Every structure is written in structure tokens, then in C-alpha cells.
PDB file of C-alpha atoms in Angstrom:
ATOM      1  CA  MET A 652     131.879 -32.306  19.875  1.00 45.00           C
ATOM      2  CA  GLY A 653     131.170 -28.387  20.934  1.00 52.00           C
ATOM      3  CA  GLU A 654     127.842 -26.648  20.952  1.00 52.00           C
ATOM      4  CA  PRO A 655     125.181 -28.485  19.088  1.00 46.00           C
ATOM      5  CA  LYS A 656     123.787 -26.702  16.069  1.00 50.00           C
ATOM      6  CA  PRO A 657     121.326 -24.137  16.560  1.00 49.00           C
ATOM      7  CA  GLU A 658     118.020 -25.744  15.017  1.00 51.00           C
ATOM      8  CA  CYS A 659     118.859 -28.885  17.916  1.00 86.00           C
ATOM      9  CA  LEU A 660     119.145 -26.693  20.961  1.00 96.00           C
ATOM     10  CA  ILE A 661     114.854 -26.649  21.266  1.00 97.00           C
ATOM     11  CA  LEU A 662     114.459 -30.111  20.770  1.00 96.00           C
ATOM     12  CA  VAL A 663     110.856 -31.383  19.746  1.00 97.00           C
ATOM     13  CA  THR A 664     109.800 -35.079  19.635  1.00 97.00           C
ATOM     14  CA  ARG A 665     105.931 -36.749  19.947  1.00 97.00           C
ATOM     15  CA  ASP A 666     104.979 -39.965  22.328  1.00 95.00           C
ATOM     16  CA  PRO A 667     102.164 -42.066  19.919  1.00 94.00           C
ATOM     17  CA  ASN A 668      99.989 -42.063  23.404  1.00 95.00           C
ATOM     18  CA  GLY A 669      99.513 -38.244  22.867  1.00 97.00           C
ATOM     19  CA  ILE A 670     102.736 -36.146  25.173  1.00 98.00           C
ATOM     20  CA  GLY A 671     104.672 -33.929  23.253  1.00 98.00           C
ATOM     21  CA  TYR A 672     108.222 -33.032  24.633  1.00 98.00           C
ATOM     22  CA  ILE A 673     109.862 -29.523  24.347  1.00 98.00           C
ATOM     23  CA  THR A 674     113.750 -30.098  25.553  1.00 98.00           C
ATOM     24  CA  ILE A 675     115.805 -27.187  26.053  1.00 97.00           C
ATOM     25  CA  ASN A 676     118.706 -28.306  24.921  1.00 96.00           C
ATOM     26  CA  ARG A 677     122.069 -26.209  25.899  1.00 95.00           C
ATOM     27  CA  PRO A 678     122.966 -28.439  28.987  1.00 95.00           C
ATOM     28  CA  LYS A 679     127.205 -26.440  28.659  1.00 92.00           C
ATOM     29  CA  SER A 680     125.411 -23.215  28.834  1.00 92.00           C
ATOM     30  CA  LEU A 681     122.831 -24.423  31.632  1.00 94.00           C
ATOM     31  CA  ASN A 682     120.103 -23.846  28.948  1.00 95.00           C
ATOM     32  CA  SER A 683     120.761 -20.438  28.990  1.00 93.00           C
ATOM     33  CA  LEU A 684     118.514 -18.543  26.180  1.00 94.00           C
ATOM     34  CA  THR A 685     119.725 -17.200  23.295  1.00 92.00           C
ATOM     35  CA  LYS A 686     117.169 -15.140  21.146  1.00 90.00           C
ATOM     36  CA  SER A 687     116.791 -18.087  18.282  1.00 90.00           C
ATOM     37  CA  MET A 688     116.532 -20.201  21.715  1.00 93.00           C
ATOM     38  CA  MET A 689     113.237 -17.949  22.294  1.00 93.00           C
ATOM     39  CA  THR A 690     112.342 -17.919  19.074  1.00 93.00           C
ATOM     40  CA  ASP A 691     112.283 -21.705  18.792  1.00 95.00           C
ATOM     41  CA  MET A 692     110.586 -22.209  22.128  1.00 97.00           C
ATOM     42  CA  ALA A 693     107.916 -19.530  21.339  1.00 97.00           C
ATOM     43  CA  GLN A 694     106.936 -22.054  17.706  1.00 96.00           C
ATOM     44  CA  ALA A 695     107.457 -25.580  19.253  1.00 97.00           C
ATOM     45  CA  PHE A 696     104.803 -24.488  21.841  1.00 98.00           C
ATOM     46  CA  LYS A 697     102.707 -22.882  18.511  1.00 97.00           C
ATOM     47  CA  SER A 698     103.073 -26.286  16.568  1.00 97.00           C
ATOM     48  CA  LEU A 699     101.809 -28.697  19.403  1.00 98.00           C
ATOM     49  CA  ASP A 700      99.097 -26.831  20.697  1.00 98.00           C
ATOM     50  CA  LYS A 701      98.060 -27.454  16.931  1.00 97.00           C
ATOM     51  CA  ASP A 702      98.791 -31.044  16.389  1.00 97.00           C
ATOM     52  CA  PRO A 703      95.363 -32.835  16.840  1.00 96.00           C
ATOM     53  CA  SER A 704      98.036 -35.500  18.237  1.00 96.00           C
ATOM     54  CA  VAL A 705      99.401 -33.596  21.067  1.00 98.00           C
ATOM     55  CA  ARG A 706      97.202 -33.738  24.232  1.00 98.00           C
ATOM     56  CA  VAL A 707      99.764 -32.793  26.808  1.00 98.00           C
ATOM     57  CA  ILE A 708     103.377 -30.762  26.933  1.00 98.00           C
ATOM     58  CA  ILE A 709     106.425 -31.859  29.141  1.00 98.00           C
ATOM     59  CA  LEU A 710     108.765 -28.711  29.294  1.00 98.00           C
ATOM     60  CA  SER A 711     112.065 -29.624  30.283  1.00 98.00           C
ATOM     61  CA  GLY A 712     115.608 -29.278  30.465  1.00 97.00           C
ATOM     62  CA  SER A 713     118.765 -31.350  29.583  1.00 96.00           C
ATOM     63  CA  GLY A 714     121.503 -32.001  31.498  1.00 93.00           C
ATOM     64  CA  ARG A 715     121.882 -30.599  34.749  1.00 91.00           C
ATOM     65  CA  SER A 716     119.469 -27.179  34.636  1.00 95.00           C
ATOM     66  CA  PHE A 717     116.080 -26.270  33.554  1.00 97.00           C
ATOM     67  CA  CYS A 718     117.287 -23.083  32.749  1.00 97.00           C
ATOM     68  CA  SER A 719     119.309 -20.497  33.687  1.00 95.00           C
ATOM     69  CA  GLY A 720     117.942 -17.322  32.139  1.00 92.00           C
ATOM     70  CA  VAL A 721     118.660 -15.179  28.876  1.00 91.00           C
ATOM     71  CA  ASP A 722     121.879 -15.691  27.666  1.00 87.00           C
ATOM     72  CA  LEU A 723     123.289 -12.108  29.066  1.00 78.00           C
ATOM     73  CA  THR A 724     126.533 -11.826  26.369  1.00 76.00           C
ATOM     74  CA  ALA A 725     123.793 -10.293  24.067  1.00 64.00           C
ATOM     75  CA  ALA A 726     121.824  -8.524  26.556  1.00 61.00           C
ATOM     76  CA  GLU A 727     120.980  -5.263  24.337  1.00 59.00           C
ATOM     77  CA  ASP A 728     119.193  -7.785  21.406  1.00 63.00           C
ATOM     78  CA  VAL A 729     117.265  -9.525  23.523  1.00 64.00           C
ATOM     79  CA  PHE A 730     115.289  -6.830  25.638  1.00 62.00           C
ATOM     80  CA  LYS A 731     115.597  -4.249  23.772  1.00 60.00           C
ATOM     81  CA  GLY A 732     111.929  -3.919  21.541  1.00 55.00           C
ATOM     82  CA  ASP A 733     111.842  -7.641  20.579  1.00 52.00           C
ATOM     83  CA  VAL A 734     110.516  -8.483  24.280  1.00 57.00           C
ATOM     84  CA  LYS A 735     106.760  -7.496  22.162  1.00 66.00           C
ATOM     85  CA  ASP A 736     106.792  -9.626  19.779  1.00 79.00           C
ATOM     86  CA  ILE A 737     104.670 -12.187  20.514  1.00 86.00           C
ATOM     87  CA  GLU A 738     105.558 -14.826  18.056  1.00 88.00           C
ATOM     88  CA  SER A 739     109.296 -14.830  18.966  1.00 89.00           C
ATOM     89  CA  ASP A 740     108.198 -15.239  22.764  1.00 94.00           C
ATOM     90  CA  PRO A 741     108.179 -18.588  24.386  1.00 96.00           C
ATOM     91  CA  VAL A 742     105.778 -17.546  27.252  1.00 96.00           C
ATOM     92  CA  ALA A 743     103.311 -15.486  25.100  1.00 96.00           C
ATOM     93  CA  GLN A 744     102.983 -19.016  23.256  1.00 97.00           C
ATOM     94  CA  MET A 745     102.706 -20.647  26.543  1.00 98.00           C
ATOM     95  CA  GLU A 746     100.363 -18.661  27.971  1.00 97.00           C
ATOM     96  CA  ARG A 747      98.286 -19.205  24.192  1.00 97.00           C
ATOM     97  CA  CYS A 748      98.388 -22.786  24.593  1.00 98.00           C
ATOM     98  CA  ARG A 749      95.420 -24.367  24.927  1.00 98.00           C
ATOM     99  CA  LYS A 750      96.919 -27.704  25.698  1.00 98.00           C
ATOM    100  CA  PRO A 751      98.291 -28.506  29.622  1.00 98.00           C
ATOM    101  CA  ILE A 752     101.800 -27.638  30.594  1.00 98.00           C
ATOM    102  CA  ILE A 753     103.964 -29.441  32.850  1.00 98.00           C
ATOM    103  CA  GLY A 754     107.154 -28.256  33.671  1.00 98.00           C
ATOM    104  CA  ALA A 755     110.146 -31.425  35.061  1.00 98.00           C
ATOM    105  CA  ILE A 756     112.476 -28.898  36.855  1.00 98.00           C
ATOM    106  CA  SER A 757     115.983 -29.973  37.597  1.00 97.00           C
ATOM    107  CA  GLY A 758     118.827 -28.153  38.664  1.00 97.00           C
ATOM    108  CA  PHE A 759     118.082 -24.361  38.155  1.00 96.00           C
ATOM    109  CA  ALA A 760     115.309 -22.382  37.098  1.00 97.00           C
ATOM    110  CA  VAL A 761     116.499 -18.939  36.973  1.00 97.00           C
ATOM    111  CA  THR A 762     115.335 -15.685  36.350  1.00 95.00           C
ATOM    112  CA  ALA A 763     113.866 -16.499  32.794  1.00 95.00           C
ATOM    113  CA  GLY A 764     113.015 -19.278  33.882  1.00 96.00           C
ATOM    114  CA  PHE A 765     111.440 -19.301  36.658  1.00 97.00           C
ATOM    115  CA  GLU A 766     109.148 -17.328  34.610  1.00 97.00           C
ATOM    116  CA  ILE A 767     109.194 -20.365  31.742  1.00 98.00           C
ATOM    117  CA  ALA A 768     108.289 -22.734  34.973  1.00 98.00           C
ATOM    118  CA  LEU A 769     105.556 -20.336  36.383  1.00 98.00           C
ATOM    119  CA  ALA A 770     104.019 -20.358  32.191  1.00 98.00           C
ATOM    120  CA  CYS A 771     103.622 -23.922  33.176  1.00 98.00           C
ATOM    121  CA  ASP A 772     100.235 -25.320  34.688  1.00 98.00           C
ATOM    122  CA  ILE A 773     101.418 -28.235  36.747  1.00 98.00           C
ATOM    123  CA  LEU A 774     105.248 -28.286  38.670  1.00 98.00           C
ATOM    124  CA  VAL A 775     106.613 -31.646  39.108  1.00 98.00           C
ATOM    125  CA  ALA A 776     110.784 -30.516  40.452  1.00 98.00           C
ATOM    126  CA  ALA A 777     113.618 -33.400  41.763  1.00 98.00           C
ATOM    127  CA  LYS A 778     115.434 -32.870  44.724  1.00 97.00           C
ATOM    128  CA  GLY A 779     117.970 -30.531  45.178  1.00 95.00           C
ATOM    129  CA  ALA A 780     116.025 -28.118  42.759  1.00 98.00           C
ATOM    130  CA  LYS A 781     116.333 -24.214  43.014  1.00 98.00           C
ATOM    131  CA  PHE A 782     114.259 -21.487  41.549  1.00 98.00           C
ATOM    132  CA  MET A 783     116.190 -17.533  42.047  1.00 98.00           C
ATOM    133  CA  ASP A 784     114.927 -14.504  40.375  1.00 97.00           C
ATOM    134  CA  THR A 785     117.867 -12.661  39.954  1.00 96.00           C
ATOM    135  CA  HIS A 786     116.683  -9.431  38.337  1.00 94.00           C
ATOM    136  CA  ALA A 787     117.343  -7.297  41.173  1.00 96.00           C
ATOM    137  CA  ARG A 788     120.471  -8.948  41.500  1.00 95.00           C
ATOM    138  CA  PHE A 789     121.816  -7.643  37.131  1.00 91.00           C
ATOM    139  CA  GLY A 790     119.299  -4.645  37.288  1.00 91.00           C
ATOM    140  CA  ILE A 791     117.006  -6.682  34.646  1.00 90.00           C
ATOM    141  CA  PHE A 792     113.389  -5.396  34.656  1.00 92.00           C
ATOM    142  CA  PRO A 793     111.220  -8.470  34.569  1.00 92.00           C
ATOM    143  CA  SER A 794     108.375  -9.044  31.172  1.00 90.00           C
ATOM    144  CA  TRP A 795     107.621 -12.213  31.629  1.00 93.00           C
ATOM    145  CA  GLY A 796     105.145 -12.370  35.034  1.00 94.00           C
ATOM    146  CA  LEU A 797     107.938 -13.376  37.607  1.00 95.00           C
ATOM    147  CA  SER A 798     106.551  -9.788  39.570  1.00 96.00           C
ATOM    148  CA  GLN A 799     102.365 -10.749  39.244  1.00 96.00           C
ATOM    149  CA  LYS A 800     102.439 -14.055  38.906  1.00 97.00           C
ATOM    150  CA  LEU A 801     104.840 -15.004  41.683  1.00 97.00           C
ATOM    151  CA  SER A 802     103.114 -12.996  44.384  1.00 97.00           C
ATOM    152  CA  ARG A 803      99.769 -14.726  43.108  1.00 96.00           C
ATOM    153  CA  ILE A 804     101.030 -18.149  43.895  1.00 97.00           C
ATOM    154  CA  ILE A 805     102.710 -18.074  47.324  1.00 97.00           C
ATOM    155  CA  GLY A 806     101.832 -14.620  48.488  1.00 97.00           C
ATOM    156  CA  ALA A 807     103.085 -11.140  48.611  1.00 97.00           C
ATOM    157  CA  ASN A 808     105.166 -11.151  51.400  1.00 98.00           C
ATOM    158  CA  ARG A 809     107.128 -14.265  50.365  1.00 98.00           C
ATOM    159  CA  ALA A 810     107.773 -13.327  46.814  1.00 98.00           C
ATOM    160  CA  ARG A 811     108.616 -10.029  47.841  1.00 98.00           C
ATOM    161  CA  GLU A 812     111.816 -11.283  49.458  1.00 98.00           C
ATOM    162  CA  VAL A 813     112.134 -13.871  46.963  1.00 98.00           C
ATOM    163  CA  SER A 814     112.270 -11.182  44.500  1.00 98.00           C
ATOM    164  CA  ILE A 815     114.606  -8.441  46.427  1.00 97.00           C
ATOM    165  CA  SER A 816     116.449  -9.941  47.892  1.00 98.00           C
ATOM    166  CA  VAL A 817     117.451 -12.700  45.277  1.00 97.00           C
ATOM    167  CA  MET A 818     116.467 -15.570  47.944  1.00 96.00           C
ATOM    168  CA  PRO A 819     116.631 -19.159  46.017  1.00 97.00           C
ATOM    169  CA  VAL A 820     113.690 -21.355  46.546  1.00 98.00           C
ATOM    170  CA  THR A 821     114.556 -25.053  46.792  1.00 98.00           C
ATOM    171  CA  ALA A 822     111.761 -27.681  45.358  1.00 98.00           C
ATOM    172  CA  GLU A 823     111.139 -28.726  48.970  1.00 98.00           C
ATOM    173  CA  GLN A 824     109.873 -25.358  49.864  1.00 98.00           C
ATOM    174  CA  GLY A 825     108.017 -24.800  46.705  1.00 98.00           C
ATOM    175  CA  GLU A 826     106.002 -27.434  47.207  1.00 98.00           C
ATOM    176  CA  ARG A 827     105.151 -26.495  50.949  1.00 98.00           C
ATOM    177  CA  TRP A 828     104.214 -22.920  49.241  1.00 98.00           C
ATOM    178  CA  GLY A 829     102.060 -24.579  46.590  1.00 97.00           C
ATOM    179  CA  LEU A 830     104.490 -23.310  43.623  1.00 98.00           C
ATOM    180  CA  VAL A 831     105.720 -27.210  43.269  1.00 98.00           C
ATOM    181  CA  ASN A 832     103.016 -30.475  42.806  1.00 98.00           C
ATOM    182  CA  HIS A 833     105.228 -33.241  43.526  1.00 98.00           C
ATOM    183  CA  VAL A 834     108.837 -33.298  43.832  1.00 98.00           C
ATOM    184  CA  VAL A 835     110.768 -36.616  43.276  1.00 98.00           C
ATOM    185  CA  GLU A 836     114.325 -37.799  42.835  1.00 97.00           C
ATOM    186  CA  VAL A 837     115.900 -36.268  40.012  1.00 96.00           C
ATOM    187  CA  GLY A 838     115.884 -39.912  38.052  1.00 96.00           C
ATOM    188  CA  ASP A 839     111.959 -40.126  38.403  1.00 98.00           C
ATOM    189  CA  LEU A 840     111.222 -36.387  37.330  1.00 98.00           C
ATOM    190  CA  LEU A 841     110.254 -37.467  33.385  1.00 97.00           C
ATOM    191  CA  LYS A 842     108.720 -40.749  34.872  1.00 98.00           C
ATOM    192  CA  LYS A 843     106.383 -38.849  37.647  1.00 98.00           C
ATOM    193  CA  ALA A 844     105.980 -35.930  34.331  1.00 98.00           C
ATOM    194  CA  LYS A 845     104.545 -38.504  32.433  1.00 98.00           C
ATOM    195  CA  GLU A 846     102.771 -40.179  35.094  1.00 98.00           C
ATOM    196  CA  VAL A 847     100.167 -36.753  35.445  1.00 98.00           C
ATOM    197  CA  ALA A 848     100.426 -36.321  31.691  1.00 98.00           C
ATOM    198  CA  GLU A 849      98.280 -39.630  32.012  1.00 98.00           C
ATOM    199  CA  ALA A 850      96.453 -38.850  34.031  1.00 98.00           C
ATOM    200  CA  ILE A 851      95.468 -35.578  31.918  1.00 98.00           C
ATOM    201  CA  ILE A 852      94.987 -38.159  28.738  1.00 98.00           C
ATOM    202  CA  LYS A 853      92.639 -40.479  30.450  1.00 96.00           C
ATOM    203  CA  ASN A 854      90.127 -37.713  30.927  1.00 96.00           C
ATOM    204  CA  ASN A 855      87.584 -36.081  28.160  1.00 93.00           C
ATOM    205  CA  GLN A 856      90.299 -33.854  25.820  1.00 95.00           C
ATOM    206  CA  ASP A 857      87.426 -31.172  25.279  1.00 94.00           C
ATOM    207  CA  LEU A 858      86.445 -30.513  29.091  1.00 95.00           C
ATOM    208  CA  VAL A 859      90.358 -30.676  29.599  1.00 97.00           C
ATOM    209  CA  LEU A 860      91.359 -27.687  27.620  1.00 97.00           C
ATOM    210  CA  ARG A 861      87.920 -25.843  28.385  1.00 97.00           C
ATOM    211  CA  TYR A 862      88.846 -26.399  32.305  1.00 97.00           C
ATOM    212  CA  LYS A 863      92.296 -25.423  31.976  1.00 98.00           C
ATOM    213  CA  ALA A 864      91.219 -21.825  30.067  1.00 97.00           C
ATOM    214  CA  VAL A 865      88.721 -21.265  33.144  1.00 97.00           C
ATOM    215  CA  ILE A 866      90.814 -21.709  35.712  1.00 97.00           C
ATOM    216  CA  ASN A 867      93.868 -19.862  33.929  1.00 97.00           C
ATOM    217  CA  ASP A 868      91.397 -17.322  32.320  1.00 96.00           C
ATOM    218  CA  GLY A 869      89.799 -16.541  35.947  1.00 97.00           C
ATOM    219  CA  LEU A 870      93.455 -15.554  38.111  1.00 95.00           C
ATOM    220  CA  LYS A 871      93.257 -12.613  35.709  1.00 94.00           C
ATOM    221  CA  LEU A 872      89.644 -11.709  38.175  1.00 96.00           C
ATOM    222  CA  ASP A 873      88.692 -10.701  40.895  1.00 96.00           C
ATOM    223  CA  LEU A 874      86.167 -13.373  42.342  1.00 96.00           C
ATOM    224  CA  GLY A 875      82.839 -12.433  41.388  1.00 97.00           C
ATOM    225  CA  HIS A 876      83.831 -11.990  37.743  1.00 97.00           C
ATOM    226  CA  ALA A 877      85.430 -14.943  37.599  1.00 97.00           C
ATOM    227  CA  LEU A 878      82.520 -17.393  38.642  1.00 97.00           C
ATOM    228  CA  GLN A 879      80.483 -15.463  36.327  1.00 97.00           C
ATOM    229  CA  LEU A 880      83.002 -15.951  34.031  1.00 97.00           C
ATOM    230  CA  GLU A 881      82.307 -20.094  35.184  1.00 97.00           C
ATOM    231  CA  LYS A 882      78.930 -19.926  34.675  1.00 97.00           C
ATOM    232  CA  GLU A 883      79.291 -18.041  31.493  1.00 96.00           C
ATOM    233  CA  SER A 884      81.239 -20.965  30.486  1.00 96.00           C
ATOM    234  CA  ALA A 885      78.695 -23.807  31.355  1.00 95.00           C
ATOM    235  CA  HIS A 886      76.034 -22.346  29.350  1.00 94.00           C
ATOM    236  CA  ASN A 887      77.868 -22.096  26.398  1.00 92.00           C
ATOM    237  CA  TYR A 888      79.160 -25.651  27.090  1.00 92.00           C
ATOM    238  CA  TYR A 889      76.103 -27.124  27.370  1.00 91.00           C
ATOM    239  CA  ASN A 890      73.574 -24.495  24.874  1.00 92.00           C
ATOM    240  CA  GLY A 891      76.406 -25.866  22.067  1.00 86.00           C
ATOM    241  CA  MET A 892      75.856 -29.601  23.212  1.00 85.00           C
ATOM    242  CA  THR A 893      73.598 -31.942  20.602  1.00 87.00           C
ATOM    243  CA  LYS A 894      70.696 -34.653  22.333  1.00 85.00           C
ATOM    244  CA  GLU A 895      73.117 -37.062  20.912  1.00 85.00           C
ATOM    245  CA  GLN A 896      76.276 -35.689  22.893  1.00 81.00           C
ATOM    246  CA  PHE A 897      73.317 -35.519  25.960  1.00 81.00           C
ATOM    247  CA  LYS A 898      73.046 -38.753  26.226  1.00 84.00           C
ATOM    248  CA  LYS A 899      76.877 -40.459  25.189  1.00 80.00           C
ATOM    249  CA  MET A 900      77.600 -38.321  28.658  1.00 82.00           C
ATOM    250  CA  GLN A 901      74.517 -40.410  30.322  1.00 85.00           C
ATOM    251  CA  GLU A 902      75.548 -43.624  28.859  1.00 80.00           C
ATOM    252  CA  PHE A 903      78.929 -43.022  30.046  1.00 79.00           C
ATOM    253  CA  ILE A 904      78.352 -41.859  33.586  1.00 82.00           C
ATOM    254  CA  ALA A 905      75.876 -45.089  33.811  1.00 82.00           C
ATOM    255  CA  GLY A 906      78.435 -47.088  32.278  1.00 76.00           C
ATOM    256  CA  ARG A 907      81.208 -46.183  34.918  1.00 68.00           C
ATOM    257  CA  GLY A 908      78.801 -46.118  37.652  1.00 60.00           C
ATOM    258  CA  ALA A 909      76.860 -49.493  37.123  1.00 56.00           C
ATOM    259  CA  LYS A 910      78.115 -52.452  38.779  1.00 53.00           C
ATOM    260  CA  LYS A 911      78.579 -56.082  36.744  1.00 52.00           C
ATOM    261  CA  PRO A 912      75.207 -57.823  36.420  1.00 50.00           C
ATOM    262  CA  SER A 913      74.586 -60.955  37.856  1.00 47.00           C
ATOM    263  CA  PRO A 914      74.830 -63.963  36.307  1.00 46.00           C
ATOM    264  CA  LYS A 915      71.401 -64.642  37.603  1.00 48.00           C
ATOM    265  CA  LEU A 916      69.646 -62.093  35.939  1.00 39.00           C
TER     266      LEU A 916
END
């Protein structure tokens, strides 16, 4: 059969219930990324973010691996200059994406694949999955956030060991360290990711988008400024609501809390 056609290396599908799927589809190369795949992936996130029918995005890899990093056969082409192009930068587009992104990780998430996993909002990993940062081994400088994000999630001492000793982090270890939300059997990976997505979809979409934004934007600030951001965001939210919207909110809350009336009344 050979390799899939280039346009099939990043698959994008949509469920009618509001879930968008992006699948890295180069299994024979353990889903290593070519330059064109990076551009396609960046545009896939941009497209799903704009699609009003999509409320949550699930990112996964086909075959035995999530993503084994950048295809280094074209390293110079990938790393020189074009890393600054936001339109072809999947991590930049993931960071700009307003919708929640759930990463479904099986096999290996290596270097650039690790950075893509870190750009997800929630991680579900299959038993036996491994995260590895091989930048130091191959003389590649991180540019998708690994040197900064990992330490903020698992702590500086652990992150230093992971990155400068190239220590693999198993899914189970990642769960203990707060990197991974759920560890499941391989066959249950997408099922669990969908379960989390469906729980998100049940909630107020506007608030979900605003909540993701205030958490992610706040992580870039010190606590004092982050609390100020929350306060300002709350004021903007409530100041923008009409009396009718307040009334609907009150009716919704009352309806949730009310017991069924007694037939005797």
C-alpha cells in the first residue's frame, strides 16, 4: 500500500454531537511530523476552532504512537526560519484555540510530540505510553514550550531530570506528577477521551470557552495579576449580560435545584 497521500497524513473528522477529531496519521513512521504535516495540523486546529458545530477537540495518533517528533530527515528545512510562522505552527494554533483540546496519548510522545501533548488542555494516556524529551540528546533546541511548560506542571527538579537526562516518563508516573489526567487500557483510550469531551459539552459553551481562557492566560502571570485577570474577566462577563440573560440563568439554577412538586399540591 505504501505511505498515505500527503493530504491524508492529518485526518480531520467531526461528530454530530460537537466533537472534532484530529488524528496524526503516519503510523509507519510512528507519526513523525514533516513540514507539510505541521502546516496541515496548524490549519486543522484553526479550522475546528472557527467551526461553530465543534465544541471540543480530541487529538490522537494512529497506530502504535502518538507522535515521535519531527521527521529529522529534513531538519534544517523545518527548524530554520519557519518556526516563527504562526500559520504553519501547530503548537501556536493550539495555544490560540479557544475550544478545549483533549490529547489521547498512546505509545510514544517524543520531543515535538511531547510539546504537542503539553499544548493540550487535558491528557488521557494509555497504559504503557511514554513521554520523552530528547532535545538534549540530539542537539535540538526546544521552541514549542517544553523548557517552560513542563517545569510548571511537574516541578522544576523533575523537569530538569526529564529534559537533561532524557528520562522517559510513563503514563502512570505522569498521572502521579499531575501531567496526565487519566490512565486507561489501550482499547479504552478514545472512549475515555470522548467521555471527558461529552462531560464538557453538557456545560454552558460560552462559560467553558471563557473558563479555559482565564485558566490558560492566568498561568502566564504571577498569582496577584492572575487573580486580577479573573476579577476583570468576571466583571466583563456580568456587565455584558442583559436582564433577560440573568433571568434565564436564575430560572436554570432554580430548575436544577427544585424537586418535582408533590401531586397533592
